[in-house]
CSV table of C-alpha atoms in Angstrom, one decimal:
chain,number,residue,atom,x,y,z
M,472,MET,CA,22.5,10.7,27.6
M,473,VAL,CA,25.7,8.8,27.0
M,474,GLU,CA,24.3,6.5,24.4
M,475,ASN,CA,25.1,7.5,20.9
M,476,GLU,CA,21.9,7.4,18.9
M,477,ASP,CA,20.7,8.4,15.5
M,478,ARG,CA,17.3,9.9,15.1
M,479,ILE,CA,15.2,10.2,11.9
M,480,GLU,CA,12.1,12.3,11.9
M,481,ILE,CA,9.3,12.7,9.3
M,482,GLU,CA,6.1,14.6,9.3
M,483,LEU,CA,3.4,13.3,7.1
M,484,PRO,CA,-0.3,13.9,6.3
M,485,VAL,CA,-2.7,11.4,7.9
M,486,GLU,CA,-3.9,9.9,4.6
M,487,LYS,CA,-4.0,6.2,3.8
M,488,GLU,CA,-1.7,6.3,0.8
M,489,PHE,CA,1.3,7.5,3.0
M,490,ALA,CA,1.3,4.3,5.0
M,491,ARG,CA,3.3,2.7,2.2
M,492,LEU,CA,5.9,5.5,2.5
M,493,LEU,CA,6.4,4.6,6.2
M,494,ARG,CA,6.7,0.9,5.3
M,495,LEU,CA,9.5,1.7,2.8
M,496,MET,CA,11.2,3.9,5.3
M,497,ILE,CA,11.2,1.5,8.1
M,498,SER,CA,12.4,-1.3,5.8
M,499,GLY,CA,15.4,0.8,5.1
M,500,ILE,CA,16.1,1.8,8.6
M,501,ALA,CA,15.5,-1.7,10.0
M,502,SER,CA,17.7,-3.4,7.4
M,503,ARG,CA,20.5,-1.0,8.1
M,504,MET,CA,20.3,-2.1,11.8
M,505,ASN,CA,20.5,-5.7,10.6
M,506,PHE,CA,17.1,-6.8,11.8
M,507,ASN,CA,16.3,-10.1,10.0
M,508,LEU,CA,13.6,-10.4,7.4
M,509,ASP,CA,10.9,-11.5,9.8
M,510,ALA,CA,11.6,-8.6,12.1
M,511,VAL,CA,11.6,-6.2,9.2
M,512,ASP,CA,8.2,-7.5,8.2
M,513,ASP,CA,7.0,-7.2,11.7
M,514,LEU,CA,8.1,-3.6,11.8
M,515,LYS,CA,6.4,-2.9,8.5
M,516,ILE,CA,3.1,-4.3,9.9
M,517,ALA,CA,3.7,-2.2,13.1
M,518,VAL,CA,4.1,1.2,11.4
M,519,GLU,CA,1.2,0.6,9.2
M,520,GLU,CA,-1.0,-0.5,12.0
M,521,ALA,CA,0.1,2.4,14.2
M,522,TYR,CA,-0.5,4.8,11.3
M,523,LEU,CA,-4.0,3.4,10.7
M,524,MET,CA,-4.6,3.8,14.4
M,525,ALA,CA,-3.8,7.5,14.1
M,526,MET,CA,-6.2,7.7,11.3
M,527,GLY,CA,-8.9,6.0,13.4
M,528,ARG,CA,-8.3,8.5,16.2
M,529,LYS,CA,-8.9,11.3,13.6
M,530,VAL,CA,-5.5,12.9,14.0
M,531,THR,CA,-5.7,16.3,12.4
M,532,GLY,CA,-2.8,17.9,10.7
M,533,PRO,CA,0.5,16.2,10.3
M,534,LEU,CA,1.6,13.1,12.1
M,535,LYS,CA,5.1,13.2,13.4
M,536,VAL,CA,7.0,10.0,13.3
M,537,ALA,CA,10.4,9.6,14.8
M,538,PHE,CA,12.7,6.6,14.5
M,539,THR,CA,15.4,6.4,17.1
M,540,ILE,CA,18.2,4.0,16.4
M,541,HIS,CA,19.8,2.6,19.6
M,542,ALA,CA,22.5,0.0,19.6
M,543,ASP,CA,20.1,-2.8,20.6
M,544,ARG,CA,16.7,-1.5,19.6
M,545,LEU,CA,14.6,0.6,17.3
M,546,GLN,CA,12.2,3.0,18.9
M,547,ILE,CA,9.3,4.5,16.9
M,548,ASP,CA,7.4,7.5,18.2
M,549,LEU,CA,4.2,8.7,16.6
M,550,LYS,CA,2.7,12.0,17.7
M,551,GLY,CA,-0.2,14.0,16.5
M,552,LYS,CA,-3.1,16.3,17.6
M,553,VAL,CA,-6.5,14.8,17.9
M,554,ALA,CA,-9.5,16.9,16.8
M,555,ALA,CA,-11.5,18.2,19.7
M,556,GLY,CA,-14.4,16.0,20.6
M,557,ALA,CA,-13.4,13.3,18.2
M,558,SER,CA,-14.3,9.8,19.3
M,559,SER,CA,-12.6,6.7,18.1
M,560,ASP,CA,-14.0,3.3,17.3
M,561,LYS,CA,-13.3,0.7,20.0
M,562,ALA,CA,-13.2,-2.4,17.9
M,563,PRO,CA,-10.6,-1.4,15.3
M,564,GLU,CA,-8.5,0.1,18.1
M,565,ASN,CA,-8.5,-3.1,20.0
M,566,PHE,CA,-7.6,-5.0,16.9
M,567,GLY,CA,-4.7,-2.6,16.3
M,568,ASN,CA,-3.5,-3.2,19.8
M,569,PHE,CA,-3.7,-6.9,19.4
M,570,ILE,CA,-1.7,-6.8,16.2
M,571,LEU,CA,0.9,-4.3,17.6
M,572,ASP,CA,1.4,-6.4,20.7
M,573,ALA,CA,2.4,-9.4,18.5
M,574,VAL,CA,4.8,-7.5,16.3
M,575,VAL,CA,6.8,-5.2,18.6
M,576,ASP,CA,8.4,-5.9,22.0
M,577,GLU,CA,7.2,-2.8,23.8
M,578,MET,CA,4.3,-0.5,23.3
M,579,GLN,CA,3.3,2.5,25.2
M,580,ALA,CA,0.3,4.8,24.5
M,581,ASP,CA,0.1,8.4,25.5
M,582,GLN,CA,-3.2,8.9,27.3
M,583,THR,CA,-3.2,12.7,27.3
M,584,SER,CA,-6.5,14.0,25.9
M,585,GLY,CA,-6.3,15.8,22.7
M,586,GLU,CA,-3.1,14.0,21.8
M,587,PHE,CA,-2.2,10.9,19.9
M,588,GLY,CA,1.0,9.4,21.1
M,589,LEU,CA,2.4,5.9,20.6
M,590,ARG,CA,5.8,4.6,21.3
M,591,LEU,CA,6.9,1.2,19.8
M,592,THR,CA,10.1,-0.5,20.6
M,593,LYS,CA,11.6,-3.6,19.0
M,594,TYR,CA,14.9,-5.2,20.0
M,595,VAL,CA,17.4,-6.4,17.4
J,1057,MET,CA,11.0,15.5,-21.1
J,1058,PRO,CA,9.7,15.9,-24.6
J,1059,GLU,CA,7.4,18.8,-25.4
J,1060,HIS,CA,4.0,17.4,-26.3
J,1061,GLY,CA,1.9,20.5,-26.6
J,1062,GLN,CA,2.3,24.2,-27.0
J,1063,ASN,CA,0.3,25.2,-24.0
J,1064,ARG,CA,2.4,24.4,-20.9
J,1065,SER,CA,0.2,26.0,-18.3
J,1066,LEU,CA,-3.1,24.5,-17.3
J,1067,VAL,CA,-5.1,27.5,-18.5
J,1068,TRP,CA,-7.3,27.4,-21.6
J,1069,ASP,CA,-8.9,30.0,-23.7
J,1070,ARG,CA,-12.6,29.5,-22.9
J,1071,ALA,CA,-13.9,31.5,-25.8
J,1072,LYS,CA,-11.7,29.7,-28.3
J,1073,THR,CA,-12.8,26.4,-26.8
J,1074,TYR,CA,-16.5,27.2,-27.4
J,1075,GLU,CA,-15.8,28.6,-30.9
J,1076,LEU,CA,-14.0,25.3,-31.8
J,1077,PHE,CA,-16.7,23.2,-30.4
J,1078,ALA,CA,-19.4,25.1,-32.2
J,1079,ARG,CA,-17.5,24.7,-35.5
J,1080,TYR,CA,-16.8,21.0,-34.8
J,1081,ARG,CA,-20.5,20.3,-34.0
J,1082,ALA,CA,-21.5,22.1,-37.1
J,1083,GLY,CA,-19.4,20.2,-39.6
J,1084,ASN,CA,-17.7,17.3,-37.8
J,1085,ASP,CA,-14.5,18.3,-39.4
J,1086,PRO,CA,-11.7,16.1,-37.9
J,1087,ALA,CA,-9.2,18.9,-38.4
J,1088,ILE,CA,-11.1,20.9,-35.8
J,1089,ARG,CA,-11.2,18.0,-33.5
J,1090,ASP,CA,-7.4,17.8,-33.9
J,1091,ASP,CA,-7.2,21.4,-32.9
J,1092,LEU,CA,-9.1,20.7,-29.7
J,1093,VAL,CA,-6.9,17.7,-29.0
J,1094,ARG,CA,-3.8,19.8,-29.4
J,1095,MET,CA,-5.3,22.5,-27.2
J,1096,TYR,CA,-6.0,20.1,-24.4
J,1097,ILE,CA,-3.2,17.7,-24.7
J,1098,ASN,CA,-1.5,19.3,-21.7
J,1099,LEU,CA,-4.4,18.2,-19.5
J,1100,VAL,CA,-3.8,14.7,-20.7
J,1101,GLU,CA,-0.1,15.0,-19.9
J,1102,TYR,CA,-0.9,16.4,-16.5
J,1103,LEU,CA,-3.2,13.6,-15.6
J,1104,ALA,CA,-1.0,10.9,-17.2
J,1105,ARG,CA,1.9,12.0,-15.1
J,1106,ARG,CA,0.0,11.2,-12.0
J,1107,PHE,CA,0.0,7.6,-13.0
J,1108,LYS,CA,3.7,7.5,-13.9
J,1109,SER,CA,4.8,5.9,-10.7
J,1110,ARG,CA,3.0,2.7,-11.7
J,1111,GLY,CA,5.8,1.8,-14.1
J,1112,GLU,CA,4.4,2.4,-17.5
J,1113,PRO,CA,6.2,4.7,-19.9
J,1114,LEU,CA,4.7,8.2,-19.9
J,1115,ASP,CA,4.3,8.3,-23.6
J,1116,ASP,CA,2.1,5.2,-23.5
J,1117,LEU,CA,0.0,6.8,-20.8
J,1118,ILE,CA,-0.4,10.0,-22.8
J,1119,GLN,CA,-1.6,7.9,-25.7
J,1120,VAL,CA,-4.2,6.2,-23.6
J,1121,GLY,CA,-5.2,9.5,-22.0
J,1122,THR,CA,-5.6,11.0,-25.4
J,1123,ILE,CA,-8.2,8.4,-26.3
J,1124,GLY,CA,-10.1,9.6,-23.2
J,1125,LEU,CA,-9.7,13.2,-24.4
J,1126,ILE,CA,-11.1,12.3,-27.9
J,1127,LYS,CA,-14.1,10.5,-26.3
J,1128,ALA,CA,-14.7,13.6,-24.1
J,1129,ILE,CA,-14.6,15.9,-27.1
J,1130,ASP,CA,-17.1,13.8,-28.9
J,1131,ARG,CA,-19.5,13.6,-26.0
J,1132,PHE,CA,-19.2,17.1,-24.6
J,1133,ASP,CA,-22.4,19.0,-24.5
J,1134,THR,CA,-21.6,22.7,-25.0
J,1135,GLY,CA,-25.2,23.5,-24.0
J,1136,ARG,CA,-24.4,22.6,-20.4
J,1137,GLU,CA,-22.8,25.2,-18.2
J,1138,VAL,CA,-19.8,23.1,-17.5
J,1139,GLU,CA,-16.2,23.8,-18.3
J,1140,PHE,CA,-14.8,21.3,-20.8
J,1141,THR,CA,-11.9,20.4,-18.4
J,1142,THR,CA,-14.4,19.6,-15.7
J,1143,TYR,CA,-16.1,17.2,-18.1
J,1144,ALA,CA,-13.0,15.8,-19.7
J,1145,THR,CA,-10.9,15.0,-16.5
J,1146,PRO,CA,-13.0,12.0,-15.3
J,1147,THR,CA,-13.2,10.6,-18.8
J,1148,ILE,CA,-9.4,10.8,-19.2
J,1149,VAL,CA,-8.7,9.4,-15.7
J,1150,GLY,CA,-11.3,6.6,-16.4
J,1151,GLU,CA,-9.5,5.7,-19.6
J,1152,LEU,CA,-6.1,5.5,-17.7
J,1153,LYS,CA,-7.5,3.4,-14.9
J,1154,ARG,CA,-9.1,1.0,-17.3
J,1155,TYR,CA,-5.8,0.6,-19.0
J,1156,PHE,CA,-4.2,-0.5,-15.8
J,1157,ARG,CA,-7.1,-2.8,-15.0
J,1158,ASP,CA,-7.0,-4.4,-18.4
J,1159,LYS,CA,-3.4,-5.1,-18.0
J,1160,GLY,CA,-4.3,-7.5,-15.1
J,1161,TRP,CA,-2.6,-5.6,-12.3
J,1162,ALA,CA,-4.1,-3.3,-9.8
J,1163,ILE,CA,-0.9,-1.4,-10.5
J,1164,ARG,CA,1.6,-2.3,-13.2
J,1165,VAL,CA,4.8,-3.9,-12.1
J,1166,PRO,CA,7.9,-3.0,-14.1
J,1167,ARG,CA,9.5,-6.2,-15.5
J,1168,ARG,CA,12.8,-5.4,-13.7
J,1169,LEU,CA,11.0,-5.5,-10.4
J,1170,GLN,CA,9.1,-8.6,-11.3
J,1171,GLU,CA,12.3,-10.4,-12.0
J,1172,LEU,CA,14.1,-9.1,-9.0
J,1173,ASN,CA,11.1,-10.1,-6.9
J,1174,LEU,CA,11.4,-13.7,-8.1
J,1175,GLN,CA,15.2,-13.7,-7.5
J,1176,VAL,CA,14.8,-12.3,-4.0
J,1177,ASN,CA,12.3,-14.9,-3.2
J,1178,GLN,CA,14.5,-17.7,-4.3
J,1179,VAL,CA,17.6,-16.4,-2.5
J,1180,THR,CA,15.6,-15.9,0.7
J,1181,SER,CA,14.6,-19.5,0.8
J,1182,ASP,CA,18.1,-20.7,-0.2
J,1183,LEU,CA,19.7,-18.6,2.5
J,1184,THR,CA,17.2,-19.6,5.2
J,1185,GLN,CA,18.3,-23.2,4.6
J,1186,GLU,CA,21.9,-22.5,4.3
J,1187,LEU,CA,22.2,-20.3,7.4
J,1188,ARG,CA,19.5,-22.2,9.3
J,1189,ARG,CA,18.0,-18.9,10.4
J,1190,THR,CA,16.1,-16.0,8.8
J,1191,PRO,CA,18.5,-14.0,6.7
J,1192,THR,CA,18.8,-10.2,6.9
J,1193,ILE,CA,18.1,-7.9,3.9
J,1194,ASN,CA,21.8,-7.1,3.7
J,1195,GLU,CA,22.6,-10.8,3.3
J,1196,ILE,CA,20.0,-11.2,0.6
J,1197,ALA,CA,21.2,-8.1,-1.2
J,1198,ALA,CA,24.8,-9.3,-1.2
J,1199,LYS,CA,23.8,-12.7,-2.6
J,1200,VAL,CA,21.6,-11.3,-5.4
J,1201,GLY,CA,24.2,-8.6,-6.1
J,1202,VAL,CA,22.0,-5.6,-5.7
J,1203,THR,CA,21.7,-2.9,-3.0
J,1204,PRO,CA,19.6,-3.4,0.1
J,1205,GLU,CA,17.2,-0.7,-1.1
J,1206,GLU,CA,16.6,-2.6,-4.3
J,1207,VAL,CA,15.7,-5.7,-2.3
J,1208,ILE,CA,13.3,-3.6,-0.2
J,1209,GLU,CA,11.7,-2.2,-3.3
J,1210,ALA,CA,11.3,-5.7,-4.8
J,1211,MET,CA,9.7,-7.0,-1.6
J,1212,GLU,CA,7.4,-4.0,-1.3
J,1213,THR,CA,6.4,-4.5,-4.9
J,1214,SER,CA,5.2,-7.9,-4.2
J,1215,GLU,CA,2.9,-6.5,-1.5
J,1216,ALA,CA,1.5,-3.7,-3.6
J,1217,TYR,CA,0.4,-6.0,-6.4
J,1218,ASN,CA,-2.1,-8.6,-6.5
J,1219,PHE,CA,-0.4,-11.9,-7.0
J,1220,ILE,CA,-2.9,-13.7,-4.8
J,1221,SER,CA,-5.2,-15.0,-7.4
J,1222,LEU,CA,-2.3,-16.5,-9.2
J,1223,ASP,CA,-1.1,-18.3,-6.1
J,1224,GLY,CA,-4.5,-19.5,-5.1
J,1225,ASP,CA,-5.4,-21.1,-1.9
J,1226,LEU,CA,-3.1,-24.0,-1.5
J,1227,SER,CA,-4.8,-25.6,1.5
J,1228,SER,CA,-8.1,-26.0,-0.2
J,1229,GLU,CA,-6.4,-28.1,-2.9
J,1230,SER,CA,-5.0,-30.5,-0.3
J,1231,GLY,CA,-8.5,-30.9,1.1
J,1232,GLU,CA,-7.5,-29.5,4.5
J,1233,ASN,CA,-10.0,-27.2,6.1
J,1234,PHE,CA,-8.7,-24.9,8.8
J,1235,SER,CA,-11.0,-22.8,10.9
J,1236,LEU,CA,-9.3,-20.3,13.2
J,1237,LEU,CA,-12.3,-20.3,15.5
J,1238,GLU,CA,-12.0,-24.0,16.2
J,1239,TYR,CA,-8.5,-23.5,17.3
J,1240,ILE,CA,-8.9,-20.7,19.8
J,1241,GLY,CA,-10.7,-21.3,23.0
J,1242,GLU,CA,-13.6,-19.3,24.4
J,1243,ASP,CA,-11.6,-17.7,27.1
J,1244,ASP,CA,-8.4,-17.3,25.1
J,1245,LYS,CA,-6.4,-14.5,26.6
J,1246,HIS,CA,-5.3,-13.3,23.2
J,1247,LEU,CA,-8.9,-12.7,22.3
J,1248,ALA,CA,-9.5,-10.4,25.2
J,1249,GLY,CA,-8.5,-7.5,23.0
J,1250,LEU,CA,-10.7,-8.5,20.2
J,1251,GLU,CA,-14.0,-7.9,22.0
J,1252,ASP,CA,-16.6,-10.4,21.0
J,1253,ARG,CA,-16.2,-13.6,19.2
J,1254,ALA,CA,-19.2,-12.9,17.0
J,1255,SER,CA,-17.7,-10.1,15.1
J,1256,LEU,CA,-14.5,-12.0,14.7
J,1257,ALA,CA,-16.4,-14.9,13.4
J,1258,ALA,CA,-18.1,-12.7,10.8
J,1259,ALA,CA,-14.8,-11.2,9.8
J,1260,LEU,CA,-13.1,-14.6,9.4
J,1261,LYS,CA,-15.7,-15.8,6.9
J,1262,ASP,CA,-14.0,-13.8,4.2
J,1263,LEU,CA,-10.6,-15.5,4.7
J,1264,THR,CA,-9.5,-18.7,3.1
J,1265,SER,CA,-8.6,-21.5,5.4
J,1266,GLN,CA,-4.9,-20.9,4.5
J,1267,GLU,CA,-5.2,-17.3,5.6
J,1268,GLN,CA,-6.8,-18.3,8.8
J,1269,LYS,CA,-4.1,-20.7,9.5
J,1270,ILE,CA,-1.4,-18.1,8.8
J,1271,LEU,CA,-3.2,-15.7,11.2
J,1272,TYR,CA,-3.4,-18.4,13.8
J,1273,LEU,CA,0.3,-19.4,13.5
J,1274,ARG,CA,1.5,-15.8,13.5
J,1275,PHE,CA,-0.6,-14.2,16.1
J,1276,PHE,CA,-1.8,-17.0,18.4
J,1277,ARG,CA,1.1,-19.3,18.3
J,1278,GLY,CA,3.8,-16.6,17.8
J,1279,LEU,CA,5.6,-18.3,14.9
J,1280,THR,CA,7.7,-16.1,12.6
J,1281,GLN,CA,6.9,-15.6,9.0
J,1282,THR,CA,9.8,-17.8,8.0
J,1283,GLU,CA,8.7,-20.6,10.3
J,1284,ILE,CA,5.2,-20.4,8.9
J,1285,ALA,CA,6.6,-20.4,5.4
J,1286,THR,CA,8.4,-23.6,6.2
J,1287,GLU,CA,5.4,-25.2,7.8
J,1288,LEU,CA,3.1,-24.5,5.0
J,1289,ASP,CA,5.7,-24.9,2.3
J,1290,ILE,CA,5.3,-21.6,0.7
J,1291,SER,CA,7.7,-18.6,0.4
J,1292,GLN,CA,8.2,-16.1,3.2
J,1293,MET,CA,7.1,-13.3,0.8
J,1294,HIS,CA,3.9,-15.1,0.2
J,1295,VAL,CA,3.2,-15.4,3.9
J,1296,SER,CA,3.9,-11.7,4.2
J,1297,ARG,CA,1.5,-10.9,1.4
J,1298,LEU,CA,-1.3,-13.1,2.7
J,1299,LEU,CA,-0.8,-11.8,6.2
J,1300,ARG,CA,-1.1,-8.2,5.1
J,1301,ARG,CA,-4.2,-9.0,3.0
J,1302,THR,CA,-5.7,-10.8,6.0
J,1303,LEU,CA,-5.2,-7.9,8.3
J,1304,GLN,CA,-6.7,-5.5,5.8
J,1305,ILE,CA,-9.8,-7.6,5.5
J,1306,LEU,CA,-10.2,-8.0,9.2
J,1307,ARG,CA,-9.7,-4.3,9.8
J,1308,GLN,CA,-12.3,-3.4,7.3
J,1309,LYS,CA,-14.8,-5.9,8.8
J,1310,MET,CA,-14.2,-4.6,12.3
J,1311,LEU,CA,-15.0,-1.1,11.1
J,1312,LEU,CA,-18.2,-2.2,9.4
J,1313,ASN,CA,-19.3,-4.1,12.5
J,1314,GLU,CA,-19.1,-0.9,14.5
J,1315,ASP,CA,-22.1,0.6,12.8
């Protein structure tokens, strides 16, 4: 890869109170990248929503969140293991997708069973 | 960090505890109660420290927690097979929580942040007008004269605390009544992801008409928060706050509807 990119990674427990930590973190990263205020707020909504989605999917153990800073965009990857046989609620999941769709430019879910994976991209 | 008690570890002499309680119950001697307070003050410190991030001085919290400890000492029934710490912990935590609740905030906001919050709010709307676009956090920070991190902290503060009741629902005062459901068509493509209208309708009932309007403008019409702020004549931060609250309510409702 020729592109020069910075990558920030964090692993955190899947517990509701840590959503705020992600909000603060992404605020810092996004403002460094000179996203405007509206975009920063969109990103805050996005990470919180994605995090709650991971909770809804009953991700066990730590959730790995990686922020990759490209020249023109911020990419957020969330990864975690899903408990065997865990089922997720359909309605909140759809709601989450609906919100995410409105606040980021691209969204890609990992469909592998036993895994929770979500990639969100927003352009500066 | 000042030393408040002698006992720094969270281990207590059980036999001594029971002996002191027996003597206290026998004669109600306040000096013995003081001994018990001294003995367990480190439990109060330990619990109070867990509330430190909420912006109150630790010493104040320890004082409040000590009231909880005294209540626990007076009410503890030594006849029951329960450790005193097991009994005292919820009483002390309860006292601390009540303290924050009585202060009127879910969580106490330090004055510095309250003031910075107001300043950031003002500068944001000034800059939006001046630049004719949404400012960046760096621009706001430069104008206020603080670091971008401080601006972020101030903005996040406003979200964590419940200002909503103070701001009220502006639209209801103007007599306008906005209902999101009336604005979105039966076969709206945006709604495809939201499953059935019925559960959405139920969820929307808990939102004020202003909140419904913000939801509509942001997610169905695609306006930015700044544009919504201008349209409704409120601050961007207020839009952000209401939007967040709105999403939380809807999410909860969606979860309940599952069952």
